[in-house]
Amino acid sequence: QLHFGEQPLLDHVDLTIEAGERLCLVGRNGSGKSTLLKVLARQLVPSSGEVQLLGKSFRNTGAREFARNVGYLPQHPPGTDGLTVRELVALGRSPWRGPLGRHNDEDHQLITGAIDDTGLGALQHRSVDTLSGGERQRAWIAMLLAQQTRCLLLDEPISALDVKHQVETLRLVHRLAEQRDLTVVVVLHDVDLAARFCD
C-alpha cells in the first residue's frame, strides 16, 4: 500500500512479474500507473507491504545491485546538458564501474552494441539535445541496454511522440526484449498498442 496523507494511492496491490514478461500498465489518468512504476523503481517507498527483486526484499538490496538488474526511464527524463549520444549511453555503465570509473574494452563493446541495437550509430557523436523526440527516446533506451539490466521500467515512453514514432519505439522495445530476454513493464494509455506489444 502507498498512502499520501489519508488518501490511498495504491491499495492492496499484489503483483508478480515473471522474468521475460512484457507487462503494460493501462488505466485512466490518476489511477496509479506511474505511482506503481515508481515503487517498482525504488523512487517511492510503500507505506506498508513489501517489494522484492528476485526473491530479495528491496530493503536488503543495495543501490548498485538494484541498478544492475532494473533500469527505469521516467516520463520526463532529466536534462542531458550537452551530452553526446555516446556519452549518455556510457552512463549506463556506472552501476558496474562507478560514476568515475574508467571504461575497459568490454564497456566500450557494450556501449557500441547498445547504440547499434537502437539504430543510433550515425548519431552517436551528436548532442542528445539536438535529436528528435523519437531519437532521444532511443538514446535513453540504449543507456538502459548498456546498463545490462534484466528489467526495464518505462513510464509513458511514447507520450510525447507522434503516432509513427510511438509505434517505432514500441517495436524497438519489443524486439530488444525478445533478443535480450528482458522483462519490461511499461505504462501506456492506448489499449490497442498495449495489446499489440505486451503479453
GROMACS .gro file of C-alpha atoms in nm:
model
  199
    1GLN     CA    1   0.000   0.000   0.000
    2LEU     CA    2   0.102   0.360  -0.059
    3HIS     CA    3  -0.077   0.650   0.104
    4PHE     CA    4  -0.042   1.025   0.064
    5GLY     CA    5  -0.178   1.156   0.392
    6GLU     CA    6  -0.510   0.979   0.433
    7GLN     CA    7  -0.556   0.914   0.063
    8PRO     CA    8  -0.456   0.572  -0.071
    9LEU     CA    9  -0.266   0.598  -0.399
   10LEU     CA   10  -0.208   0.222  -0.418
   11ASP     CA   11  -0.421  -0.016  -0.217
   12HIS     CA   12  -0.390  -0.394  -0.182
   13VAL     CA   13  -0.165  -0.437  -0.485
   14ASP     CA   14  -0.048  -0.796  -0.519
   15LEU     CA   15   0.160  -0.839  -0.831
   16THR     CA   16   0.419  -1.087  -0.951
   17ILE     CA   17   0.615  -1.007  -1.267
   18GLU     CA   18   0.782  -1.309  -1.422
   19ALA     CA   19   1.122  -1.299  -1.591
   20GLY     CA   20   1.086  -1.225  -1.962
   21GLU     CA   21   0.731  -1.093  -1.927
   22ARG     CA   22   0.621  -0.780  -2.114
   23LEU     CA   23   0.361  -0.613  -1.895
   24CYS     CA   24   0.163  -0.298  -1.975
   25LEU     CA   25   0.001  -0.085  -1.707
   26VAL     CA   26  -0.306   0.074  -1.864
   27GLY     CA   27  -0.566   0.294  -1.700
   28ARG     CA   28  -0.718   0.638  -1.672
   29ASN     CA   29  -0.520   0.938  -1.551
   30GLY     CA   30  -0.473   0.933  -1.175
   31SER     CA   31  -0.532   0.558  -1.144
   32GLY     CA   32  -0.183   0.494  -1.001
   33LYS     CA   33   0.008   0.356  -1.303
   34SER     CA   34   0.312   0.582  -1.269
   35THR     CA   35   0.298   0.559  -0.891
   36LEU     CA   36   0.318   0.179  -0.909
   37LEU     CA   37   0.607   0.201  -1.155
   38LYS     CA   38   0.792   0.441  -0.921
   39VAL     CA   39   0.750   0.193  -0.636
   40LEU     CA   40   0.894  -0.082  -0.858
   41ALA     CA   41   1.181   0.154  -0.949
   42ARG     CA   42   1.252   0.238  -0.581
   43GLN     CA   43   1.163   0.602  -0.642
   44LEU     CA   44   0.882   0.575  -0.385
   45VAL     CA   45   0.872   0.367  -0.067
   46PRO     CA   46   0.541   0.191   0.008
   47SER     CA   47   0.359   0.280   0.329
   48SER     CA   48   0.319  -0.090   0.407
   49GLY     CA   49   0.385  -0.425   0.247
   50GLU     CA   50   0.699  -0.543   0.075
   51VAL     CA   51   0.852  -0.526  -0.270
   52GLN     CA   52   1.104  -0.791  -0.376
   53LEU     CA   53   1.355  -0.831  -0.655
   54LEU     CA   54   1.450  -1.189  -0.739
   55GLY     CA   55   1.303  -1.303  -0.407
   56LYS     CA   56   1.500  -1.048  -0.204
   57SER     CA   57   1.339  -0.752  -0.027
   58PHE     CA   58   1.416  -0.408  -0.165
   59ARG     CA   59   1.524  -0.318   0.190
   60ASN     CA   60   1.808  -0.569   0.164
   61THR     CA   61   1.910  -0.481  -0.193
   62GLY     CA   62   2.190  -0.229  -0.240
   63ALA     CA   63   2.157   0.057  -0.489
   64ARG     CA   64   2.427  -0.077  -0.720
   65GLU     CA   65   2.285  -0.430  -0.715
   66PHE     CA   66   1.941  -0.289  -0.790
   67ALA     CA   67   2.072  -0.081  -1.083
   68ARG     CA   68   2.241  -0.386  -1.231
   69ASN     CA   69   1.903  -0.556  -1.250
   70VAL     CA   70   1.646  -0.280  -1.302
   71GLY     CA   71   1.657   0.021  -1.535
   72TYR     CA   72   1.399   0.300  -1.503
   73LEU     CA   73   1.306   0.558  -1.765
   74PRO     CA   74   1.080   0.828  -1.616
   75GLN     CA   75   0.813   1.003  -1.817
   76HIS     CA   76   1.027   1.318  -1.818
   77PRO     CA   77   1.395   1.219  -1.822
   78PRO     CA   78   1.644   1.469  -1.678
   79GLY     CA   79   1.828   1.715  -1.900
   80THR     CA   80   2.134   1.586  -2.080
   81ASP     CA   81   2.340   1.908  -2.051
   82GLY     CA   82   2.502   1.882  -2.394
   83LEU     CA   83   2.599   1.515  -2.364
   84THR     CA   84   2.651   1.330  -2.689
   85VAL     CA   85   2.452   1.013  -2.752
   86ARG     CA   86   2.758   0.801  -2.680
   87GLU     CA   87   2.829   0.987  -2.355
   88LEU     CA   88   2.470   0.938  -2.240
   89VAL     CA   89   2.475   0.569  -2.326
   90ALA     CA   90   2.808   0.532  -2.144
   91LEU     CA   91   2.639   0.647  -1.821
   92GLY     CA   92   2.464   0.311  -1.825
   93ARG     CA   93   2.792   0.151  -1.720
   94SER     CA   94   2.802   0.344  -1.390
   95PRO     CA   95   2.643   0.063  -1.180
   96TRP     CA   96   2.931  -0.160  -1.291
   97ARG     CA   97   3.222   0.087  -1.283
   98GLY     CA   98   3.104   0.371  -1.057
   99PRO     CA   99   3.040   0.727  -1.184
  100LEU     CA  100   3.414   0.800  -1.218
  101GLY     CA  101   3.525   0.451  -1.316
  102ARG     CA  102   3.728   0.403  -1.632
  103HIS     CA  103   3.571   0.205  -1.913
  104ASN     CA  104   3.751  -0.105  -2.032
  105ASP     CA  105   3.719  -0.283  -2.367
  106GLU     CA  106   3.410  -0.474  -2.252
  107ASP     CA  107   3.238  -0.148  -2.154
  108HIS     CA  108   3.313   0.008  -2.492
  109GLN     CA  109   3.177  -0.301  -2.668
  110LEU     CA  110   2.856  -0.291  -2.463
  111ILE     CA  111   2.813   0.082  -2.529
  112THR     CA  112   2.866   0.032  -2.902
  113GLY     CA  113   2.632  -0.268  -2.904
  114ALA     CA  114   2.356  -0.069  -2.732
  115ILE     CA  115   2.398   0.216  -2.981
  116ASP     CA  116   2.389  -0.024  -3.275
  117ASP     CA  117   2.087  -0.215  -3.139
  118THR     CA  118   1.889   0.108  -3.118
  119GLY     CA  119   1.995   0.229  -3.463
  120LEU     CA  120   2.187   0.531  -3.336
  121GLY     CA  121   2.528   0.460  -3.487
  122ALA     CA  122   2.518   0.757  -3.723
  123LEU     CA  123   2.407   0.988  -3.440
  124GLN     CA  124   2.638   0.873  -3.161
  125HIS     CA  125   2.853   1.189  -3.165
  126ARG     CA  126   2.554   1.425  -3.186
  127SER     CA  127   2.434   1.615  -2.882
  128VAL     CA  128   2.124   1.448  -2.736
  129ASP     CA  129   1.967   1.794  -2.712
  130THR     CA  130   1.964   1.822  -3.093
  131LEU     CA  131   1.779   1.494  -3.152
  132SER     CA  132   1.412   1.446  -3.237
  133GLY     CA  133   1.182   1.310  -2.967
  134GLY     CA  134   1.194   0.957  -3.108
  135GLU     CA  135   1.574   0.962  -3.138
  136ARG     CA  136   1.606   1.093  -2.784
  137GLN     CA  137   1.391   0.809  -2.651
  138ARG     CA  138   1.610   0.559  -2.835
  139ALA     CA  139   1.919   0.714  -2.675
  140TRP     CA  140   1.773   0.670  -2.327
  141ILE     CA  141   1.674   0.312  -2.407
  142ALA     CA  142   2.029   0.249  -2.533
  143MET     CA  143   2.160   0.376  -2.199
  144LEU     CA  144   1.944   0.118  -2.018
  145LEU     CA  145   2.074  -0.153  -2.253
  146ALA     CA  146   2.434  -0.056  -2.177
  147GLN     CA  147   2.339  -0.084  -1.810
  148GLN     CA  148   2.277  -0.457  -1.881
  149THR     CA  149   1.965  -0.458  -1.670
  150ARG     CA  150   1.735  -0.758  -1.668
  151CYS     CA  151   1.421  -0.547  -1.633
  152LEU     CA  152   1.315  -0.220  -1.800
  153LEU     CA  153   1.059   0.007  -1.633
  154LEU     CA  154   0.929   0.261  -1.886
  155ASP     CA  155   0.688   0.534  -1.780
  156GLU     CA  156   0.486   0.651  -2.083
  157PRO     CA  157   0.786   0.634  -2.318
  158ILE     CA  158   0.574   0.733  -2.618
  159SER     CA  159   0.360   1.012  -2.470
  160ALA     CA  160   0.549   1.296  -2.642
  161LEU     CA  161   0.584   1.121  -2.979
  162ASP     CA  162   0.373   1.126  -3.293
  163VAL     CA  163   0.192   0.807  -3.394
  164LYS     CA  164   0.466   0.685  -3.630
  165HIS     CA  165   0.737   0.721  -3.364
  166GLN     CA  166   0.511   0.572  -3.098
  167VAL     CA  167   0.482   0.250  -3.297
  168GLU     CA  168   0.853   0.251  -3.388
  169THR     CA  169   0.954   0.295  -3.024
  170LEU     CA  170   0.730   0.013  -2.902
  171ARG     CA  171   0.851  -0.213  -3.183
  172LEU     CA  172   1.208  -0.140  -3.078
  173VAL     CA  173   1.136  -0.222  -2.713
  174HIS     CA  174   0.954  -0.542  -2.815
  175ARG     CA  175   1.242  -0.653  -3.039
  176LEU     CA  176   1.507  -0.578  -2.780
  177ALA     CA  177   1.308  -0.758  -2.510
  178GLU     CA  178   1.295  -1.069  -2.725
  179GLN     CA  179   1.659  -1.053  -2.834
  180ARG     CA  180   1.794  -0.988  -2.485
  181ASP     CA  181   1.532  -1.182  -2.288
  182LEU     CA  182   1.433  -0.872  -2.092
  183THR     CA  183   1.145  -0.818  -1.856
  184VAL     CA  184   0.956  -0.500  -1.947
  185VAL     CA  185   0.696  -0.305  -1.751
  186VAL     CA  186   0.561  -0.009  -1.949
  187VAL     CA  187   0.294   0.249  -1.870
  188LEU     CA  188   0.070   0.318  -2.171
  189HIS     CA  189  -0.260   0.496  -2.234
  190ASP     CA  190  -0.352   0.323  -2.560
  191VAL     CA  191  -0.519  -0.015  -2.504
  192ASP     CA  192  -0.471  -0.116  -2.870
  193LEU     CA  193  -0.096  -0.051  -2.856
  194ALA     CA  194  -0.076  -0.236  -2.527
  195ALA     CA  195  -0.249  -0.538  -2.679
  196ARG     CA  196  -0.009  -0.536  -2.975
  197PHE     CA  197   0.316  -0.503  -2.786
  198CYS     CA  198   0.265  -0.656  -2.443
  199ASP     CA  199   0.187  -1.002  -2.309
   0.00000   0.00000   0.00000
